[in-house]
Structure formats: structure tokens, C-alpha cells
mmCIF file with all atom_site columns, C-alpha atoms in Angstrom:
data_model
loop_
_atom_site.group_PDB
_atom_site.id
_atom_site.type_symbol
_atom_site.label_atom_id
_atom_site.label_alt_id
_atom_site.label_comp_id
_atom_site.label_asym_id
_atom_site.label_entity_id
_atom_site.label_seq_id
_atom_site.pdbx_PDB_ins_code
_atom_site.Cartn_x
_atom_site.Cartn_y
_atom_site.Cartn_z
_atom_site.occupancy
_atom_site.B_iso_or_equiv
_atom_site.pdbx_formal_charge
_atom_site.auth_seq_id
_atom_site.auth_comp_id
_atom_site.auth_asym_id
_atom_site.auth_atom_id
_atom_site.pdbx_PDB_model_num
ATOM 1   C CA . MET A 1 1   ? 123.392 -17.825 -81.415 1.00 60.00 ? 7   MET A CA 1
ATOM 2   C CA . LYS A 1 2   ? 126.283 -17.476 -83.733 1.00 67.00 ? 8   LYS A CA 1
ATOM 3   C CA . LYS A 1 3   ? 129.044 -20.082 -83.726 1.00 68.00 ? 9   LYS A CA 1
ATOM 4   C CA . VAL A 1 4   ? 132.648 -19.108 -84.436 1.00 67.00 ? 10  VAL A CA 1
ATOM 5   C CA . HIS A 1 5   ? 135.954 -20.911 -84.227 1.00 64.00 ? 11  HIS A CA 1
ATOM 6   C CA . ILE A 1 6   ? 138.865 -19.467 -82.294 1.00 68.00 ? 12  ILE A CA 1
ATOM 7   C CA . VAL A 1 7   ? 142.332 -20.488 -83.421 1.00 64.00 ? 13  VAL A CA 1
ATOM 8   C CA . VAL A 1 8   ? 144.722 -21.118 -80.568 1.00 63.00 ? 14  VAL A CA 1
ATOM 9   C CA . THR A 1 9   ? 148.453 -21.138 -81.306 1.00 62.00 ? 15  THR A CA 1
ATOM 10  C CA . GLY A 1 10  ? 151.089 -22.401 -78.940 1.00 63.00 ? 16  GLY A CA 1
ATOM 11  C CA . ILE A 1 11  ? 154.545 -23.884 -78.738 1.00 61.00 ? 17  ILE A CA 1
ATOM 12  C CA . LEU A 1 12  ? 155.010 -27.196 -77.006 1.00 59.00 ? 18  LEU A CA 1
ATOM 13  C CA . ALA A 1 13  ? 158.467 -28.810 -76.731 1.00 59.00 ? 19  ALA A CA 1
ATOM 14  C CA . GLY A 1 14  ? 159.853 -26.877 -79.702 1.00 60.00 ? 20  GLY A CA 1
ATOM 15  C CA . SER A 1 15  ? 156.952 -27.642 -82.096 1.00 61.00 ? 21  SER A CA 1
ATOM 16  C CA . SER A 1 16  ? 154.194 -25.223 -83.111 1.00 63.00 ? 22  SER A CA 1
ATOM 17  C CA . ILE A 1 17  ? 150.553 -26.238 -82.415 1.00 65.00 ? 23  ILE A CA 1
ATOM 18  C CA . GLN A 1 18  ? 147.381 -24.732 -83.826 1.00 66.00 ? 24  GLN A CA 1
ATOM 19  C CA . ALA A 1 19  ? 143.863 -25.802 -82.831 1.00 68.00 ? 25  ALA A CA 1
ATOM 20  C CA . ALA A 1 20  ? 140.450 -24.456 -83.738 1.00 70.00 ? 26  ALA A CA 1
ATOM 21  C CA . THR A 1 21  ? 138.039 -24.394 -80.792 1.00 72.00 ? 27  THR A CA 1
ATOM 22  C CA . PRO A 1 22  ? 134.297 -23.885 -81.445 1.00 76.00 ? 28  PRO A CA 1
ATOM 23  C CA . VAL A 1 23  ? 132.769 -21.125 -79.304 1.00 76.00 ? 29  VAL A CA 1
ATOM 24  C CA . GLU A 1 24  ? 129.161 -19.886 -79.143 1.00 79.00 ? 30  GLU A CA 1
ATOM 25  C CA . LEU A 1 25  ? 128.618 -16.147 -78.961 1.00 80.00 ? 31  LEU A CA 1
ATOM 26  C CA . ALA A 1 26  ? 125.631 -14.762 -77.092 1.00 78.00 ? 32  ALA A CA 1
ATOM 27  C CA . PRO A 1 27  ? 124.108 -11.293 -77.498 1.00 83.00 ? 33  PRO A CA 1
ATOM 28  C CA . VAL A 1 28  ? 124.931 -8.783  -74.770 1.00 84.00 ? 34  VAL A CA 1
ATOM 29  C CA . GLN A 1 29  ? 121.990 -8.034  -72.485 1.00 86.00 ? 35  GLN A CA 1
ATOM 30  C CA . ARG A 1 30  ? 121.681 -5.270  -69.948 1.00 88.00 ? 36  ARG A CA 1
ATOM 31  C CA . GLN A 1 31  ? 120.275 -6.238  -66.558 1.00 87.00 ? 37  GLN A CA 1
ATOM 32  C CA . ASP A 1 32  ? 120.587 -5.220  -62.922 1.00 88.00 ? 38  ASP A CA 1
ATOM 33  C CA . VAL A 1 33  ? 123.205 -6.996  -60.866 1.00 85.00 ? 39  VAL A CA 1
ATOM 34  C CA . LYS A 1 34  ? 121.693 -8.538  -57.757 1.00 87.00 ? 40  LYS A CA 1
ATOM 35  C CA . MET A 1 35  ? 124.264 -9.106  -55.073 1.00 88.00 ? 41  MET A CA 1
ATOM 36  C CA . THR A 1 36  ? 123.762 -9.826  -51.384 1.00 89.00 ? 42  THR A CA 1
ATOM 37  C CA . THR A 1 37  ? 126.222 -10.161 -48.569 1.00 89.00 ? 43  THR A CA 1
ATOM 38  C CA . THR A 1 38  ? 126.004 -11.096 -44.913 1.00 91.00 ? 44  THR A CA 1
ATOM 39  C CA . GLN A 1 39  ? 127.946 -8.952  -42.462 1.00 91.00 ? 45  GLN A CA 1
ATOM 40  C CA . PRO A 1 40  ? 128.127 -9.039  -38.660 1.00 93.00 ? 46  PRO A CA 1
ATOM 41  C CA . ALA A 1 41  ? 126.226 -6.190  -37.014 1.00 91.00 ? 47  ALA A CA 1
ATOM 42  C CA . SER A 1 42  ? 124.335 -5.177  -33.907 1.00 90.00 ? 48  SER A CA 1
ATOM 43  C CA . VAL A 1 43  ? 120.949 -3.473  -33.836 1.00 85.00 ? 49  VAL A CA 1
ATOM 44  C CA . GLU A 1 44  ? 119.657 -1.177  -31.115 1.00 86.00 ? 50  GLU A CA 1
ATOM 45  C CA . ALA A 1 45  ? 116.218 0.417   -30.719 1.00 81.00 ? 51  ALA A CA 1
ATOM 46  C CA . PHE A 1 46  ? 115.691 4.164   -31.098 1.00 83.00 ? 52  PHE A CA 1
ATOM 47  C CA . HIS A 1 47  ? 113.364 4.184   -28.070 1.00 81.00 ? 53  HIS A CA 1
ATOM 48  C CA . THR A 1 48  ? 113.147 1.952   -25.022 1.00 81.00 ? 54  THR A CA 1
ATOM 49  C CA . ALA A 1 49  ? 110.551 1.678   -22.273 1.00 79.00 ? 55  ALA A CA 1
ATOM 50  C CA . ASP A 1 50  ? 110.482 0.075   -18.851 1.00 81.00 ? 56  ASP A CA 1
ATOM 51  C CA . ILE A 1 51  ? 107.384 -2.092  -18.554 1.00 76.00 ? 57  ILE A CA 1
ATOM 52  C CA . GLY A 1 52  ? 105.970 -3.350  -15.279 1.00 75.00 ? 58  GLY A CA 1
ATOM 53  C CA . ALA A 1 53  ? 102.632 -4.708  -14.095 1.00 71.00 ? 59  ALA A CA 1
ATOM 54  C CA . ARG A 1 54  ? 100.624 -2.723  -11.554 1.00 78.00 ? 60  ARG A CA 1
ATOM 55  C CA . ILE A 1 55  ? 99.185  -5.934  -10.108 1.00 78.00 ? 61  ILE A CA 1
ATOM 56  C CA . THR A 1 56  ? 100.336 -9.522  -9.809  1.00 82.00 ? 62  THR A CA 1
ATOM 57  C CA . GLY A 1 57  ? 98.635  -12.188 -11.865 1.00 85.00 ? 63  GLY A CA 1
ATOM 58  C CA . TYR A 1 58  ? 98.917  -14.583 -14.778 1.00 88.00 ? 64  TYR A CA 1
ATOM 59  C CA . VAL A 1 59  ? 99.559  -13.626 -18.418 1.00 88.00 ? 65  VAL A CA 1
ATOM 60  C CA . GLU A 1 60  ? 96.530  -14.644 -20.493 1.00 90.00 ? 66  GLU A CA 1
ATOM 61  C CA . ALA A 1 61  ? 97.346  -13.191 -23.911 1.00 90.00 ? 67  ALA A CA 1
ATOM 62  C CA . VAL A 1 62  ? 100.147 -11.332 -25.713 1.00 90.00 ? 68  VAL A CA 1
ATOM 63  C CA . PRO A 1 63  ? 98.568  -9.547  -28.724 1.00 90.00 ? 69  PRO A CA 1
ATOM 64  C CA . VAL A 1 64  ? 101.841 -8.048  -30.036 1.00 90.00 ? 70  VAL A CA 1
ATOM 65  C CA . ASP A 1 65  ? 105.097 -9.736  -31.008 1.00 88.00 ? 71  ASP A CA 1
ATOM 66  C CA . ILE A 1 66  ? 108.640 -8.668  -30.223 1.00 85.00 ? 72  ILE A CA 1
ATOM 67  C CA . GLY A 1 67  ? 109.702 -5.933  -32.639 1.00 83.00 ? 73  GLY A CA 1
ATOM 68  C CA . THR A 1 68  ? 106.136 -4.949  -33.608 1.00 87.00 ? 74  THR A CA 1
ATOM 69  C CA . PRO A 1 69  ? 105.583 -1.169  -33.578 1.00 88.00 ? 75  PRO A CA 1
ATOM 70  C CA . VAL A 1 70  ? 103.015 -0.123  -30.953 1.00 88.00 ? 76  VAL A CA 1
ATOM 71  C CA . LYS A 1 71  ? 101.203 3.121   -30.148 1.00 90.00 ? 77  LYS A CA 1
ATOM 72  C CA . ALA A 1 72  ? 100.967 4.872   -26.793 1.00 87.00 ? 78  ALA A CA 1
ATOM 73  C CA . GLY A 1 73  ? 98.299  3.259   -24.627 1.00 87.00 ? 79  GLY A CA 1
ATOM 74  C CA . GLN A 1 74  ? 98.110  0.070   -26.701 1.00 89.00 ? 80  GLN A CA 1
ATOM 75  C CA . PRO A 1 75  ? 97.886  -3.059  -24.498 1.00 88.00 ? 81  PRO A CA 1
ATOM 76  C CA . LEU A 1 76  ? 100.978 -5.252  -24.710 1.00 86.00 ? 82  LEU A CA 1
ATOM 77  C CA . LEU A 1 77  ? 99.471  -8.171  -22.787 1.00 86.00 ? 83  LEU A CA 1
ATOM 78  C CA . THR A 1 78  ? 96.400  -9.258  -20.825 1.00 87.00 ? 84  THR A CA 1
ATOM 79  C CA . ILE A 1 79  ? 96.816  -10.277 -17.183 1.00 86.00 ? 85  ILE A CA 1
ATOM 80  C CA . SER A 1 80  ? 94.369  -12.424 -15.215 1.00 87.00 ? 86  SER A CA 1
ATOM 81  C CA . ALA A 1 81  ? 94.394  -11.544 -11.515 1.00 87.00 ? 87  ALA A CA 1
ATOM 82  C CA . PRO A 1 82  ? 92.116  -13.995 -9.643  1.00 87.00 ? 88  PRO A CA 1
ATOM 83  C CA . ASP A 1 83  ? 93.157  -12.658 -6.215  1.00 87.00 ? 89  ASP A CA 1
ATOM 84  C CA . ARG A 1 84  ? 92.242  -9.098  -7.215  1.00 86.00 ? 90  ARG A CA 1
ATOM 85  C CA . GLU A 1 85  ? 88.967  -10.274 -8.778  1.00 86.00 ? 91  GLU A CA 1
ATOM 86  C CA . ALA A 1 86  ? 88.069  -12.027 -5.493  1.00 89.00 ? 92  ALA A CA 1
ATOM 87  C CA . GLN A 1 87  ? 88.837  -8.836  -3.540  1.00 90.00 ? 93  GLN A CA 1
ATOM 88  C CA . VAL A 1 88  ? 86.615  -6.818  -5.888  1.00 90.00 ? 94  VAL A CA 1
ATOM 89  C CA . ALA A 1 89  ? 83.783  -9.347  -5.473  1.00 92.00 ? 95  ALA A CA 1
ATOM 90  C CA . VAL A 1 90  ? 84.032  -9.103  -1.663  1.00 93.00 ? 96  VAL A CA 1
ATOM 91  C CA . LEU A 1 91  ? 84.008  -5.287  -1.785  1.00 94.00 ? 97  LEU A CA 1
ATOM 92  C CA . LYS A 1 92  ? 80.965  -5.263  -4.119  1.00 94.00 ? 98  LYS A CA 1
ATOM 93  C CA . ALA A 1 93  ? 79.155  -7.576  -1.714  1.00 94.00 ? 99  ALA A CA 1
ATOM 94  C CA . GLU A 1 94  ? 79.962  -5.225  1.196   1.00 94.00 ? 100 GLU A CA 1
ATOM 95  C CA . ILE A 1 95  ? 78.678  -2.244  -0.806  1.00 94.00 ? 101 ILE A CA 1
ATOM 96  C CA . GLY A 1 96  ? 75.472  -4.141  -1.587  1.00 93.00 ? 102 GLY A CA 1
ATOM 97  C CA . ALA A 1 97  ? 75.048  -5.074  2.093   1.00 93.00 ? 103 ALA A CA 1
ATOM 98  C CA . ARG A 1 98  ? 75.579  -1.452  3.236   1.00 93.00 ? 104 ARG A CA 1
ATOM 99  C CA . ASN A 1 99  ? 73.190  -0.101  0.599   1.00 93.00 ? 105 ASN A CA 1
ATOM 100 C CA . ALA A 1 100 ? 70.582  -2.620  1.817   1.00 91.00 ? 106 ALA A CA 1
ATOM 101 C CA . ALA A 1 101 ? 71.194  -1.542  5.412   1.00 90.00 ? 107 ALA A CA 1
ATOM 102 C CA . LEU A 1 102 ? 70.786  2.127   4.448   1.00 90.00 ? 108 LEU A CA 1
ATOM 103 C CA . ALA A 1 103 ? 67.552  1.405   2.599   1.00 89.00 ? 109 ALA A CA 1
ATOM 104 C CA . ALA A 1 104 ? 66.112  -0.394  5.673   1.00 83.00 ? 110 ALA A CA 1
#
């Protein structure tokens, strides 16, 4: 870098003052200006959907996070329904009993 001296002249209380101040000069460089700002805003979704369970139960897993894009038919969560599973087991046992009765 090149060093130069700048002469500053001024008048203070009727007397003239001169001072040499050393200054370093730097080469001019071109670069992109990166500027960020924070502004208040509100965000709304383009599409919304009402989601409801067809059966009652307990949530076992949530494979997607809030804000994650999903496709039609993609599961949003897994529900465990022990009451429904017990009903299905009883009905399967009745079907097996009736099939056995028919075979006899």
C-alpha cells in the first residue's frame, strides 16, 4: 500500500495551523455488496387441508415435519388403535369358527 501525507489547514483563535497526517491508500476492489435486513411479515400457505382420523387411537409416529411438502396419499402419521385391533381379532375368530362349522 502506498503511504501519502495529507496537509490539513485550519484557523484556530486567529492563528493559522497546518498539520501533515499520514494516510494509507488501498487499491479499489470490486465486490458484491451483501446486505440483509429483518422485516416483520406474515406467511400463509397456498393450499390448506382439513385432516381428521377415521378411527380413534394413539399416535405412534409422525414421519413428516411441519412445513414439509407432501404428496397426495402420503401418510402424515401412524395411529395405533388397540380397541379396533381387538375387534378385528374377535371378528377373525368368529369367521374361523363359522368356517369350521360349515366344514363339519
